[in-house]
CSV table of C-alpha atoms in Angstrom, one decimal:
chain,number,residue,atom,x,y,z
A,1347,MET,CA,-17.9,11.0,26.8
A,1348,LYS,CA,-15.1,9.8,24.5
A,1349,VAL,CA,-16.2,8.2,21.2
A,1350,ASN,CA,-14.5,6.8,18.2
A,1351,PHE,CA,-15.4,8.1,14.8
A,1352,PHE,CA,-15.7,5.5,12.0
A,1353,VAL,CA,-15.6,7.7,8.9
A,1354,THR,CA,-16.5,5.1,6.2
A,1355,CYS,CA,-15.0,5.1,2.7
A,1356,LEU,CA,-17.6,7.3,1.0
A,1357,CYS,CA,-17.3,10.0,3.7
A,1358,ASP,CA,-13.5,9.8,3.5
A,1359,THR,CA,-13.3,10.0,-0.3
A,1360,VAL,CA,-16.3,11.8,-1.7
A,1361,LYS,CA,-18.5,13.3,1.1
A,1362,ALA,CA,-16.0,14.9,3.5
A,1363,ASN,CA,-18.5,17.5,4.6
A,1364,VAL,CA,-20.7,14.7,6.1
A,1365,ALA,CA,-17.7,13.5,8.1
A,1366,LYS,CA,-17.0,17.1,9.3
A,1367,ARG,CA,-20.6,17.7,10.2
A,1368,THR,CA,-20.8,14.4,12.1
A,1369,VAL,CA,-17.8,15.3,14.2
A,1370,ALA,CA,-19.2,18.8,14.8
A,1371,LEU,CA,-22.5,17.3,15.9
A,1372,LEU,CA,-20.8,14.9,18.3
A,1373,GLU,CA,-18.7,17.7,19.7
A,1374,GLN,CA,-21.7,19.9,20.1
A,1375,LEU,CA,-23.2,17.1,22.3
A,1376,GLY,CA,-20.1,17.1,24.5
A,1377,CYS,CA,-18.3,14.2,23.0
A,1378,ASP,CA,-14.5,14.0,22.8
A,1379,VAL,CA,-14.1,12.5,19.3
A,1380,MET,CA,-11.2,10.1,18.7
A,1381,PHE,CA,-10.1,8.9,15.3
A,1382,PRO,CA,-8.3,5.6,15.2
A,1383,GLU,CA,-6.0,6.2,12.2
A,1384,ALA,CA,-5.6,2.5,11.5
A,1385,GLN,CA,-9.2,2.2,10.4
A,1386,SER,CA,-10.0,1.1,6.9
A,1387,CYS,CA,-12.8,-0.2,4.7
A,1388,CYS,CA,-15.2,-2.5,6.6
A,1389,GLY,CA,-15.2,-4.9,3.7
A,1390,GLN,CA,-18.8,-4.3,2.7
A,1391,PRO,CA,-18.3,-3.9,-1.1
A,1392,SER,CA,-16.4,-7.2,-1.5
A,1393,VAL,CA,-18.8,-9.1,0.8
A,1394,ASN,CA,-21.7,-7.8,-1.3
A,1395,SER,CA,-19.9,-9.1,-4.4
A,1396,GLY,CA,-19.7,-12.6,-2.9
A,1397,TYR,CA,-16.0,-12.5,-1.9
A,1398,VAL,CA,-16.6,-13.3,1.8
A,1399,GLU,CA,-13.4,-15.2,2.4
A,1400,SER,CA,-11.3,-12.6,0.7
A,1401,SER,CA,-13.0,-9.9,2.8
A,1402,LYS,CA,-12.0,-11.4,6.2
A,1403,PRO,CA,-8.6,-9.8,6.3
A,1404,ALA,CA,-10.3,-6.4,6.0
A,1405,MET,CA,-12.7,-7.4,8.8
A,1406,LYS,CA,-9.8,-8.4,11.0
A,1407,SER,CA,-8.0,-5.2,10.2
A,1408,PHE,CA,-11.0,-3.2,11.2
A,1409,ILE,CA,-11.4,-5.1,14.4
A,1410,ARG,CA,-7.7,-4.5,15.4
A,1411,ALA,CA,-8.1,-0.8,14.6
A,1412,PHE,CA,-11.0,-0.3,17.0
A,1413,GLU,CA,-9.6,-2.5,19.8
A,1414,CYS,CA,-7.3,0.5,20.6
A,1415,ASN,CA,-9.8,1.5,23.3
A,1416,ASP,CA,-13.2,0.5,24.7
A,1417,TYR,CA,-15.1,3.7,23.8
A,1418,PRO,CA,-18.3,3.7,21.7
A,1419,ILE,CA,-17.9,3.7,17.9
A,1420,VAL,CA,-20.1,6.1,15.9
A,1421,THR,CA,-20.6,6.1,12.1
A,1422,PRO,CA,-22.9,8.2,9.8
A,1423,ALA,CA,-23.8,5.2,7.7
A,1424,GLY,CA,-26.3,2.5,8.4
A,1425,SER,CA,-25.0,0.2,5.7
A,1426,CYS,CA,-21.4,0.2,7.2
A,1427,ALA,CA,-22.7,-0.2,10.7
A,1428,ALA,CA,-24.8,-3.2,9.6
A,1429,MET,CA,-21.7,-4.7,8.0
A,1430,VAL,CA,-19.7,-4.5,11.2
A,1431,LYS,CA,-22.6,-5.9,13.2
A,1432,ALA,CA,-22.5,-9.0,10.9
A,1433,TYR,CA,-18.8,-9.7,11.6
A,1434,PRO,CA,-19.4,-12.3,14.3
A,1435,GLU,CA,-21.5,-14.4,11.9
A,1436,TYR,CA,-18.9,-14.1,9.1
A,1437,LEU,CA,-16.1,-15.1,11.5
A,1438,LYS,CA,-18.0,-17.8,13.4
A,1439,ASN,CA,-15.6,-20.5,12.3
A,1440,GLU,CA,-12.8,-18.7,14.0
A,1441,PRO,CA,-14.0,-18.5,17.6
A,1442,GLU,CA,-11.4,-16.1,18.9
A,1443,TRP,CA,-12.0,-13.6,16.1
A,1444,ALA,CA,-15.8,-14.0,16.4
A,1445,LYS,CA,-15.4,-13.0,20.1
A,1446,ARG,CA,-13.3,-10.0,19.2
A,1447,ALA,CA,-15.7,-9.1,16.4
A,1448,GLN,CA,-18.7,-9.2,18.8
A,1449,ALA,CA,-16.9,-7.0,21.3
A,1450,VAL,CA,-16.4,-4.3,18.6
A,1451,ALA,CA,-19.9,-4.7,17.1
A,1452,ASP,CA,-21.5,-4.2,20.5
A,1453,ARG,CA,-19.8,-0.8,20.8
A,1454,LEU,CA,-20.8,0.4,17.3
A,1455,PHE,CA,-23.7,2.7,16.7
A,1456,GLU,CA,-25.2,4.5,13.6
A,1457,LEU,CA,-25.2,8.3,14.3
A,1458,THR,CA,-28.9,8.9,14.9
A,1459,GLN,CA,-29.1,5.7,16.9
A,1460,PHE,CA,-26.3,6.9,19.2
A,1461,VAL,CA,-27.7,10.4,19.6
A,1462,VAL,CA,-31.2,9.3,20.5
A,1463,ARG,CA,-30.7,6.0,22.3
A,1464,GLU,CA,-27.4,6.5,24.0
A,1465,LEU,CA,-27.3,10.2,24.6
A,1466,GLY,CA,-31.1,10.7,25.0
A,1467,VAL,CA,-31.2,13.8,22.8
A,1468,VAL,CA,-33.7,14.8,20.1
A,1469,GLN,CA,-33.6,18.7,20.3
A,1470,LEU,CA,-30.4,20.0,18.8
A,1471,GLY,CA,-31.3,23.5,18.0
A,1472,ALA,CA,-31.1,23.0,14.3
A,1473,LYS,CA,-33.0,25.2,11.8
A,1474,LEU,CA,-33.8,24.5,8.1
A,1475,VAL,CA,-36.7,26.2,6.5
A,1476,GLY,CA,-38.6,24.2,3.8
A,1477,THR,CA,-40.2,20.9,3.0
A,1478,ALA,CA,-38.4,17.6,2.8
A,1479,VAL,CA,-38.7,13.9,2.0
A,1480,TYR,CA,-36.9,11.5,4.3
A,1481,HIS,CA,-35.5,8.3,2.7
A,1482,PRO,CA,-35.1,5.5,5.2
A,1483,SER,CA,-32.4,3.2,3.9
A,1484,CYS,CA,-32.8,-0.5,3.9
A,1485,SER,CA,-29.7,-1.1,6.1
A,1486,LEU,CA,-31.0,1.4,8.7
A,1487,ILE,CA,-34.6,0.1,9.0
A,1488,ARG,CA,-34.2,-3.6,8.1
A,1489,LYS,CA,-30.8,-4.6,9.4
A,1490,LEU,CA,-30.4,-2.2,12.3
A,1491,GLY,CA,-34.0,-1.6,13.3
A,1492,VAL,CA,-33.4,2.2,13.3
A,1493,ARG,CA,-36.7,3.6,12.1
A,1494,ASP,CA,-37.9,6.3,14.5
A,1495,GLU,CA,-34.7,7.9,15.6
A,1496,PRO,CA,-34.0,9.9,12.5
A,1497,LEU,CA,-37.6,11.0,12.3
A,1498,SER,CA,-37.5,12.1,16.0
A,1499,LEU,CA,-34.5,14.3,15.3
A,1500,LEU,CA,-35.9,15.8,12.1
A,1501,ALA,CA,-39.2,16.6,13.8
A,1502,GLU,CA,-37.4,19.0,16.1
A,1503,VAL,CA,-35.6,20.9,13.3
A,1504,GLU,CA,-37.1,24.4,13.3
A,1505,GLY,CA,-38.8,25.4,10.0
A,1506,LEU,CA,-38.7,21.9,8.5
A,1507,THR,CA,-41.8,20.0,7.3
A,1508,LEU,CA,-41.5,16.3,6.4
A,1509,LEU,CA,-43.7,15.1,3.6
A,1510,PRO,CA,-44.9,11.5,3.3
A,1511,ILE,CA,-44.6,9.8,-0.1
A,1512,ASP,CA,-46.0,6.6,-1.6
A,1513,ASN,CA,-43.9,3.5,-0.7
A,1514,GLN,CA,-41.7,5.5,1.6
A,1515,GLU,CA,-39.7,2.5,2.8
A,1516,THR,CA,-39.2,0.9,-0.6
A,1517,CYS,CA,-35.5,0.4,-1.6
A,1518,CYS,CA,-34.0,3.1,-3.8
A,1519,GLY,CA,-32.3,0.4,-6.0
A,1520,PHE,CA,-28.7,1.0,-4.9
A,1521,GLY,CA,-28.0,-2.0,-2.8
A,1522,GLY,CA,-24.2,-1.7,-3.2
A,1523,THR,CA,-23.0,-3.8,-6.1
A,1524,PHE,CA,-26.7,-4.7,-6.9
A,1525,SER,CA,-26.9,-1.4,-8.8
A,1526,VAL,CA,-24.0,-2.6,-11.0
A,1527,LYS,CA,-24.9,-6.3,-11.4
A,1528,MET,CA,-28.6,-5.6,-11.9
A,1529,GLY,CA,-28.4,-2.1,-13.5
A,1530,GLU,CA,-31.7,-2.2,-15.4
A,1531,ILE,CA,-33.7,-3.2,-12.3
A,1532,SER,CA,-31.8,-0.8,-10.1
A,1533,GLY,CA,-32.5,2.0,-12.6
A,1534,GLU,CA,-36.3,1.3,-12.6
A,1535,MET,CA,-36.3,1.3,-8.8
A,1536,VAL,CA,-34.7,4.7,-8.4
A,1537,LYS,CA,-36.9,6.1,-11.2
A,1538,GLU,CA,-40.0,5.0,-9.1
A,1539,LYS,CA,-38.5,6.5,-6.0
A,1540,VAL,CA,-37.9,9.8,-7.7
A,1541,ARG,CA,-41.4,9.8,-9.2
A,1542,HIS,CA,-43.0,9.4,-5.8
A,1543,MET,CA,-40.8,12.2,-4.4
A,1544,SER,CA,-41.6,14.5,-7.3
A,1545,GLU,CA,-45.3,14.2,-6.6
A,1546,VAL,CA,-44.9,16.2,-3.4
A,1547,THR,CA,-42.3,18.7,-4.8
A,1548,PRO,CA,-40.0,18.9,-1.7
A,1549,ASP,CA,-37.2,21.3,-1.2
A,1550,TYR,CA,-34.9,18.7,0.2
A,1551,LEU,CA,-34.2,15.0,0.2
A,1552,ILE,CA,-32.8,13.9,3.5
A,1553,GLY,CA,-31.3,10.5,4.4
A,1554,ALA,CA,-28.8,8.8,6.8
A,1555,ASP,CA,-26.9,6.7,4.2
A,1556,ILE,CA,-24.6,8.5,1.7
A,1557,SER,CA,-24.8,5.6,-0.8
A,1558,CYS,CA,-28.6,5.9,-1.1
A,1559,LEU,CA,-28.4,9.7,-1.3
A,1560,MET,CA,-25.9,9.5,-4.1
A,1561,ASN,CA,-28.0,7.0,-6.0
A,1562,ILE,CA,-31.3,9.0,-5.7
A,1563,GLY,CA,-29.4,12.3,-6.1
A,1564,GLY,CA,-27.9,11.1,-9.3
A,1565,ARG,CA,-31.3,10.3,-10.7
A,1566,LEU,CA,-32.7,13.7,-9.6
A,1567,HIS,CA,-29.8,15.4,-11.4
A,1568,ARG,CA,-30.4,13.4,-14.6
A,1569,GLU,CA,-34.1,14.4,-14.6
A,1570,GLY,CA,-33.3,18.0,-13.9
A,1571,LYS,CA,-35.1,18.1,-10.5
A,1572,VAL,CA,-34.2,21.0,-8.3
A,1573,ILE,CA,-34.2,19.1,-4.9
A,1574,LYS,CA,-31.2,19.6,-2.6
A,1575,VAL,CA,-29.8,16.4,-1.2
A,1576,MET,CA,-28.6,16.4,2.4
A,1577,HIS,CA,-27.3,13.9,4.9
A,1578,ILE,CA,-29.0,14.1,8.2
A,1579,ALA,CA,-25.8,15.2,9.9
A,1580,GLU,CA,-25.8,18.2,7.6
A,1581,VAL,CA,-29.4,19.0,8.6
A,1582,LEU,CA,-28.8,18.6,12.3
A,1583,THR,CA,-25.9,21.0,12.3
A,1584,SER,CA,-27.8,23.7,10.2
A,1585,CYS,CA,-28.7,26.9,11.9
């Protein structure tokens, strides 16, 4: 199967290893990974800041970039996937663009969603010894409805034990520009998340959204917690 890889800004600029591991995972599963070079930011930061109209050129640029073929589009970020899925609504006053947006959105999948639902795979032969807390990001579970897929994949990782925590599905406080605009509230939210994690003393924090992992990981570092932060693509390609 040929698939397009939507790298996202954070993967491209600060977490290149997640991008590499995502491509490696897809290739391991027999996919021929294409990279449309015209791809750019999906517009999520500016939309979250309230600049919807100013964000539309970025949306249209993204649409044009992925109209180069009709293959599935896979991304290792629930928040960016959810943004693209919302394009038709944002562009509803421009019917032609809304139609094009829908066609692209229908082909786009978050990584674990694609592996489990589209490829029908949960056993990847991964191995990671230790205990872990999984953080389900808001975009993944609330906007995309992807709740069980990451857990199904992690359950098959040899040597890994997932630990439940209080308020597991509570937001970590990042929320894109929310963490900047509402810094004090955001800070208290991530403190609470880290407190619940610390109660079970895991070896790893695992998630499927880099932004949330950076937020929680930053708090862990400031508190001197020795918990390794890993994106699920890194876990699933461990051996």
